[in-house]
Amino acid sequence: MGSNLGITSEDIKEIKVAGVECVFKPEGYSVSTRVVCEVGPAPYAQSGDIKIMVKQKEGVSPNDLNFTYQEPEPTSVSPVEGVLAGGTYITIFGNNLETGSKHDVRVSLDSFPCTVVSFDENIVCITSQAKKGGDVRVKLFYGTHTLKEAGKFTYRSNPTISQFIPDRSFASGGRNITISGIGFNLVQNFSMMATSQSRREKRQLDEPTFHVIEKQDVFEKVSDTVIIFSSPRVQENNLNSEVIVLIKMDGFMTPLQTTELSFNYLHDPTFDNFTDGIKKQVNTFINAKGNQLNAAMTIEEAEAYVGDEPCKINTLTATDLYCVPPEEQPAPRKRHKRDTTDNLPEFMVRFGNREWILGKVEYGQSPAIPLHIIIPVVLIPMILIIVTAVYFYRRKSRQAEREYEKVRQQLEGLEESVRDRCKKEFTDLMIEMEDQTNDLNDTGIPVLDYKMYTDRVFFWPSKDGEKDVMITGKLDIPEARRQTVEQALNQFSNLLNSKSFLTIFIHTLESQKDFSAREKLYFASLLTIALHGKLEYYTDIMRTLFVELMEQYVAKNPKLMLRRSETVVERMLSNWMSICLYQYLKDTAGEHLYKLFKAIKHQVEKGPVDAVQIKAKYTLNDTGLLGDDVEYSQLTVNVIVQDEGLEPVPVKVLNCDTITQVKEKIVDQVYKSLPYSHRPKADSLAIEWRPGSTAQILSDLDLTSQKEGRSKRINTLMHYNVRDNATLILSRIGISQQQEENHQDLPGERHALLEDENKVWHLVRPADEVDDGKSKRGSMKAKEQTKAITEIYLTRLLSVKGTLQQFVDNFFHSVLNSNQVVPPAVKYFFDFLDEQAEKYEIKDEDTVHIWKTNSLSLRFWVNILKNPHFIFDVHVHQVVDASLSVVAQTFMDACSRTEHKLSRESPSNKLLYAKEISTYKKMVEEPMDRDRAVEFRQRGGSCRGLSGSRSRHRWNRGVLQGEQRENAADSEERKGRLITRSSCADKRTLWVY
């Protein structure tokens, strides 16, 4: 700025600032008064005057007007992090920052601009929105040549609101809203805004536009996760449009809402003014009436005043507010002292920002009521109430007695019917089981051989089931690689014989995150097979791993050990128990288990079984109970096996049985002398019925099948009208015949089965079809029938339970009887657990009891009980499996010391055997008690080598020895031999499995 600086921009010839060339900017030139130029770089910090060459004359600035070159030095920024949406005020600290002008300074965060709002000793700028979070560099630009880095700034994710309370406010506002969330520590400025958007705008505009009604800054920041706002005021007419509350946190703006709640405004409540403007006799309480008083207000938030003193609110409803006034009448407020007409205080209510003055209040003394009025008013109503209560009580008592007598008679009748049914069913079952026992004496129990038993126990639970390669023995190895694979397997087998390698190998596998529980079980089974011939070495490995596992559980919660098979060693224990208890199971408990299985199977097949829903009339499992009354009758059919020349075999069936069910019952009776695996399958047989001169092939679905609604009913003997003592011919379906049937064009059984659109049902129609056909009146009747039938169904459970009770007791007694000699393997492992309990000073007997029950009962007996096909060559149908699961659950409850408190909500399966559980628990306690273990050792006399002292017992001294020998008849047959030698010279026990 100056004077005589030329008439046109062409007059300016040269400009130097502190001796440095300054480039003239014509666009900033003003005639004679102002010249603008851009200074060039200086080699070092310096000061000097300003020289301008106008035409041929040089002008110099005064001595007190010098230009200084200096180097700005930013040192730090604050804060160093902010929200992703921007709006954070960043302050840059340093030296000589006030260099140039505000227009020359520019700040950026990498590629994101930061708007400068303050330029002096420190520079303040506002961050812009970033596309992604992360660290950015704070860059300070002076002009076009100077760039300085002030530090780093981090963009963080925008704050999120997780919850808020309360979720509504009156239009007058002033209600404290507590908001919880994360990321509040990044925010510098909070504000709550009430905005409106008309419904028309919301429909017409693609992007929401909000009109700010009122803005309210944060009331209090409690912590980095909690802030409190006072709700803004909203005019009543704004509630006609949609009011949206927004929370602005720096540059981030979000609606006050979560996935479950949104903040809403309600119209202010209305209060009724006092009658005549004065409420008298307010010594005890003051009542204010209105509408919607508690719609968006609580007792704690509302305030009431009498004059200048508070009136304590103790009740707030939608229409009433009650408060306790001060004991003495307060003076009126100062602003009303000039009003000397009555000198009474006003009653004022405050909800947030709004106040209501309802009128004035007057204290007074209520006159004393005479005693002769109090006595009649109080005593007469009391006497009437007592007389009325006594009358209704006696009436209800007599009604309750009649109901009780009625229920008692019903219960007695129900109990008598259950008792008679149990006796009849038990008698029939005993007769049938006597025949079964005679058959067992002739054919024997179909116990699987040792190889098949171990195959099923080890590998049947795998994902491939009976098709597992370890069961089938079909390993697909190309002939060219067979020698290489065999050599590699031999080398790997040598490595497995190294204890250090094997333990490290197991630990390494278990440390892998993708080593699933199923893979652990399969690996343990493979390891058991690999070391089967060296059972002593296998036992030593298992003991070492168990010691390590026990150290882990003792440090945490020892009761959780062995509860699940989550480790390799726990599955190794299950396999070890299965190996060592095979002979015990075969010789001792197997017979009772087989009889229990046959009894359940006979009881289930005696009544209807729905082939589609897999539910039976006679079962122990309430979820598998047939939920309908099915009419049926028992038939005896004479079966002739074609081409075998046998005499007709009488078979008991039901007229409601499907043809497949009839085939299965015929196969069970005709081929009862053969194990299940050697019997023909039902789908390979055909049944022919010759009621007269014609013959008819019976099948589940054919052209005569009845279709009701959308579903087709499976054919039964009743459908074909097969009578009692009818003759059926059983024949096998040949391969050629099957191929011929497959190529037939006529629709038959197979063609009908291929119709995917046809749903089938057997005894009970699908629930959706039944519901569609019900009218409202019929539905009520059906509900009443269902309620009555449910009680009968429960009696069926009791009837089946009473019928099978002796078989369940016999099996439990064979497993839990303390008078029997404990199997050595069980004794050895229990001694090991006792030894470890003493080592770690575990005094809690429940802990050791849990270890023992989990290792034996849970891992072996429950597994065998639920899967009898592991030890027997039988087929376990799903309805039979459901009842076996109830018996297995009862066995588990008996082995637990936890007292189960039964109630009406308890499962029916637990209520069914609740009475017998205590008896079974006593049977469990004796052989698993430590004192019983000592008694067992004393019973052995001088033969202490059988078990040894618990403290001196060692697993690696030849107590268990494994030996694998190939059978000359079958090289693939595996036999394990567990040899136990006692210290008595004249006694040697050899256990061969």
PDB file of N, CA and C in Angstrom, residues 67-110:
ATOM      1  N   PHE A  67      10.354  -6.056   5.670  1.00  0.00           N
ATOM      2  CA  PHE A  67       9.804  -7.402   5.419  1.00  0.00           C
ATOM      3  C   PHE A  67      10.809  -8.436   5.911  1.00  0.00           C
ATOM      4  N   THR A  68      10.307  -9.417   6.634  1.00  0.00           N
ATOM      5  CA  THR A  68      11.192 -10.418   7.256  1.00  0.00           C
ATOM      6  C   THR A  68      10.923 -11.796   6.669  1.00  0.00           C
ATOM      7  N   TYR A  69      11.951 -12.463   6.255  1.00  0.00           N
ATOM      8  CA  TYR A  69      11.900 -13.886   5.884  1.00  0.00           C
ATOM      9  C   TYR A  69      12.181 -14.715   7.132  1.00  0.00           C
ATOM     10  N   GLN A  70      11.271 -15.660   7.477  1.00  0.00           N
ATOM     11  CA  GLN A  70      11.492 -16.545   8.635  1.00  0.00           C
ATOM     12  C   GLN A  70      10.974 -17.947   8.303  1.00  0.00           C
ATOM     13  N   GLU A  71      11.472 -18.912   9.044  1.00  0.00           N
ATOM     14  CA  GLU A  71      11.147 -20.326   8.776  1.00  0.00           C
ATOM     15  C   GLU A  71      10.116 -20.804   9.816  1.00  0.00           C
ATOM     16  N   PRO A  72       8.867 -21.081   9.411  1.00  0.00           N
ATOM     17  CA  PRO A  72       7.896 -21.623  10.381  1.00  0.00           C
ATOM     18  C   PRO A  72       8.293 -23.043  10.793  1.00  0.00           C
ATOM     19  N   GLU A  73       8.123 -23.320  12.083  1.00  0.00           N
ATOM     20  CA  GLU A  73       8.512 -24.645  12.627  1.00  0.00           C
ATOM     21  C   GLU A  73       7.366 -25.229  13.452  1.00  0.00           C
ATOM     22  N   PRO A  74       6.428 -25.990  12.834  1.00  0.00           N
ATOM     23  CA  PRO A  74       5.370 -26.660  13.623  1.00  0.00           C
ATOM     24  C   PRO A  74       5.966 -27.798  14.447  1.00  0.00           C
ATOM     25  N   THR A  75       5.506 -27.930  15.666  1.00  0.00           N
ATOM     26  CA  THR A  75       6.061 -28.956  16.573  1.00  0.00           C
ATOM     27  C   THR A  75       5.082 -30.069  16.911  1.00  0.00           C
ATOM     28  N   SER A  76       3.804 -29.750  17.022  1.00  0.00           N
ATOM     29  CA  SER A  76       2.838 -30.782  17.430  1.00  0.00           C
ATOM     30  C   SER A  76       1.447 -30.356  17.025  1.00  0.00           C
ATOM     31  N   VAL A  77       0.541 -31.340  17.077  1.00  0.00           N
ATOM     32  CA  VAL A  77      -0.877 -31.084  16.814  1.00  0.00           C
ATOM     33  C   VAL A  77      -1.686 -31.647  17.973  1.00  0.00           C
ATOM     34  N   SER A  78      -2.849 -31.083  18.180  1.00  0.00           N
ATOM     35  CA  SER A  78      -3.762 -31.564  19.223  1.00  0.00           C
ATOM     36  C   SER A  78      -5.181 -31.238  18.790  1.00  0.00           C
ATOM     37  N   PRO A  79      -6.082 -32.219  18.905  1.00  0.00           N
ATOM     38  CA  PRO A  79      -5.871 -33.619  19.288  1.00  0.00           C
ATOM     39  C   PRO A  79      -5.245 -34.409  18.140  1.00  0.00           C
ATOM     40  N   VAL A  80      -4.870 -35.645  18.447  1.00  0.00           N
ATOM     41  CA  VAL A  80      -4.201 -36.466  17.433  1.00  0.00           C
ATOM     42  C   VAL A  80      -5.164 -37.467  16.802  1.00  0.00           C
ATOM     43  N   GLU A  81      -6.442 -37.443  17.154  1.00  0.00           N
ATOM     44  CA  GLU A  81      -7.403 -38.340  16.545  1.00  0.00           C
ATOM     45  C   GLU A  81      -8.770 -37.685  16.568  1.00  0.00           C
ATOM     46  N   GLY A  82      -9.619 -38.105  15.616  1.00  0.00           N
ATOM     47  CA  GLY A  82     -10.948 -37.547  15.497  1.00  0.00           C
ATOM     48  C   GLY A  82     -11.841 -38.471  14.706  1.00  0.00           C
ATOM     49  N   VAL A  83     -13.099 -38.051  14.542  1.00  0.00           N
ATOM     50  CA  VAL A  83     -14.092 -38.913  13.912  1.00  0.00           C
ATOM     51  C   VAL A  83     -13.918 -38.878  12.402  1.00  0.00           C
ATOM     52  N   LEU A  84     -14.417 -39.921  11.769  1.00  0.00           N
ATOM     53  CA  LEU A  84     -14.265 -40.087  10.329  1.00  0.00           C
ATOM     54  C   LEU A  84     -15.075 -39.043   9.555  1.00  0.00           C
ATOM     55  N   ALA A  85     -16.156 -38.557  10.152  1.00  0.00           N
ATOM     56  CA  ALA A  85     -17.009 -37.590   9.472  1.00  0.00           C
ATOM     57  C   ALA A  85     -16.422 -36.186   9.479  1.00  0.00           C
ATOM     58  N   GLY A  86     -15.330 -35.969  10.170  1.00  0.00           N
ATOM     59  CA  GLY A  86     -14.702 -34.649  10.217  1.00  0.00           C
ATOM     60  C   GLY A  86     -15.329 -33.777  11.291  1.00  0.00           C
ATOM     61  N   GLY A  87     -15.008 -32.435  11.180  1.00  0.00           N
ATOM     62  CA  GLY A  87     -15.540 -31.498  12.158  1.00  0.00           C
ATOM     63  C   GLY A  87     -14.686 -31.352  13.396  1.00  0.00           C
ATOM     64  N   THR A  88     -13.530 -32.006  13.470  1.00  0.00           N
ATOM     65  CA  THR A  88     -12.649 -31.910  14.630  1.00  0.00           C
ATOM     66  C   THR A  88     -11.761 -30.665  14.494  1.00  0.00           C
ATOM     67  N   TYR A  89     -11.684 -29.870  15.562  1.00  0.00           N
ATOM     68  CA  TYR A  89     -10.823 -28.688  15.575  1.00  0.00           C
ATOM     69  C   TYR A  89      -9.406 -29.121  15.937  1.00  0.00           C
ATOM     70  N   ILE A  90      -8.481 -28.964  14.992  1.00  0.00           N
ATOM     71  CA  ILE A  90      -7.081 -29.335  15.219  1.00  0.00           C
ATOM     72  C   ILE A  90      -6.285 -28.050  15.455  1.00  0.00           C
ATOM     73  N   THR A  91      -5.515 -28.032  16.518  1.00  0.00           N
ATOM     74  CA  THR A  91      -4.634 -26.901  16.827  1.00  0.00           C
ATOM     75  C   THR A  91      -3.199 -27.313  16.547  1.00  0.00           C
ATOM     76  N   ILE A  92      -2.514 -26.504  15.724  1.00  0.00           N
ATOM     77  CA  ILE A  92      -1.112 -26.777  15.366  1.00  0.00           C
ATOM     78  C   ILE A  92      -0.238 -25.818  16.178  1.00  0.00           C
ATOM     79  N   PHE A  93       0.674 -26.370  16.936  1.00  0.00           N
ATOM     80  CA  PHE A  93       1.583 -25.591  17.767  1.00  0.00           C
ATOM     81  C   PHE A  93       2.963 -25.548  17.103  1.00  0.00           C
ATOM     82  N   GLY A  94       3.720 -24.473  17.388  1.00  0.00           N
ATOM     83  CA  GLY A  94       5.071 -24.375  16.842  1.00  0.00           C
ATOM     84  C   GLY A  94       5.615 -22.961  16.962  1.00  0.00           C
ATOM     85  N   ASN A  95       6.669 -22.683  16.222  1.00  0.00           N
ATOM     86  CA  ASN A  95       7.347 -21.387  16.222  1.00  0.00           C
ATOM     87  C   ASN A  95       7.201 -20.734  14.848  1.00  0.00           C
ATOM     88  N   ASN A  96       7.037 -19.437  14.873  1.00  0.00           N
ATOM     89  CA  ASN A  96       6.952 -18.644  13.639  1.00  0.00           C
ATOM     90  C   ASN A  96       5.824 -19.123  12.730  1.00  0.00           C
ATOM     91  N   LEU A  97       4.739 -19.632  13.339  1.00  0.00           N
ATOM     92  CA  LEU A  97       3.635 -20.107  12.520  1.00  0.00           C
ATOM     93  C   LEU A  97       2.890 -18.962  11.861  1.00  0.00           C
ATOM     94  N   GLU A  98       2.959 -17.767  12.488  1.00  0.00           N
ATOM     95  CA  GLU A  98       2.245 -16.613  11.930  1.00  0.00           C
ATOM     96  C   GLU A  98       3.115 -15.966  10.849  1.00  0.00           C
ATOM     97  N   THR A  99       3.371 -16.738   9.824  1.00  0.00           N
ATOM     98  CA  THR A  99       4.194 -16.293   8.705  1.00  0.00           C
ATOM     99  C   THR A  99       3.295 -16.127   7.492  1.00  0.00           C
ATOM    100  N   GLY A 100       3.400 -15.011   6.790  1.00  0.00           N
ATOM    101  CA  GLY A 100       2.505 -14.743   5.676  1.00  0.00           C
ATOM    102  C   GLY A 100       1.155 -14.283   6.201  1.00  0.00           C
ATOM    103  N   SER A 101       0.096 -14.558   5.434  1.00  0.00           N
ATOM    104  CA  SER A 101      -1.266 -14.187   5.834  1.00  0.00           C
ATOM    105  C   SER A 101      -2.130 -15.431   5.882  1.00  0.00           C
ATOM    106  N   LYS A 102      -3.339 -15.234   6.400  1.00  0.00           N
ATOM    107  CA  LYS A 102      -4.271 -16.353   6.531  1.00  0.00           C
ATOM    108  C   LYS A 102      -4.622 -16.929   5.168  1.00  0.00           C
ATOM    109  N   HIS A 103      -4.656 -16.037   4.139  1.00  0.00           N
ATOM    110  CA  HIS A 103      -5.004 -16.503   2.809  1.00  0.00           C
ATOM    111  C   HIS A 103      -3.882 -17.302   2.184  1.00  0.00           C
ATOM    112  N   ASP A 104      -2.627 -17.102   2.666  1.00  0.00           N
ATOM    113  CA  ASP A 104      -1.499 -17.839   2.108  1.00  0.00           C
ATOM    114  C   ASP A 104      -1.320 -19.224   2.729  1.00  0.00           C
ATOM    115  N   VAL A 105      -1.988 -19.475   3.880  1.00  0.00           N
ATOM    116  CA  VAL A 105      -1.761 -20.718   4.625  1.00  0.00           C
ATOM    117  C   VAL A 105      -2.850 -21.728   4.261  1.00  0.00           C
ATOM    118  N   ARG A 106      -2.420 -22.935   4.073  1.00  0.00           N
ATOM    119  CA  ARG A 106      -3.350 -24.032   3.755  1.00  0.00           C
ATOM    120  C   ARG A 106      -2.907 -25.275   4.526  1.00  0.00           C
ATOM    121  N   VAL A 107      -3.892 -25.991   5.107  1.00  0.00           N
ATOM    122  CA  VAL A 107      -3.603 -27.213   5.884  1.00  0.00           C
ATOM    123  C   VAL A 107      -4.350 -28.367   5.236  1.00  0.00           C
ATOM    124  N   SER A 108      -3.670 -29.499   5.129  1.00  0.00           N
ATOM    125  CA  SER A 108      -4.318 -30.706   4.595  1.00  0.00           C
ATOM    126  C   SER A 108      -3.881 -31.914   5.415  1.00  0.00           C
ATOM    127  N   LEU A 109      -4.781 -32.902   5.452  1.00  0.00           N
ATOM    128  CA  LEU A 109      -4.504 -34.191   6.104  1.00  0.00           C
ATOM    129  C   LEU A 109      -4.376 -35.205   4.989  1.00  0.00           C
ATOM    130  N   ASP A 110      -3.160 -35.389   4.515  1.00  0.00           N
ATOM    131  CA  ASP A 110      -2.910 -36.127   3.280  1.00  0.00           C
ATOM    132  C   ASP A 110      -3.726 -35.469   2.163  1.00  0.00           C
TER     133      ASP A 110
END
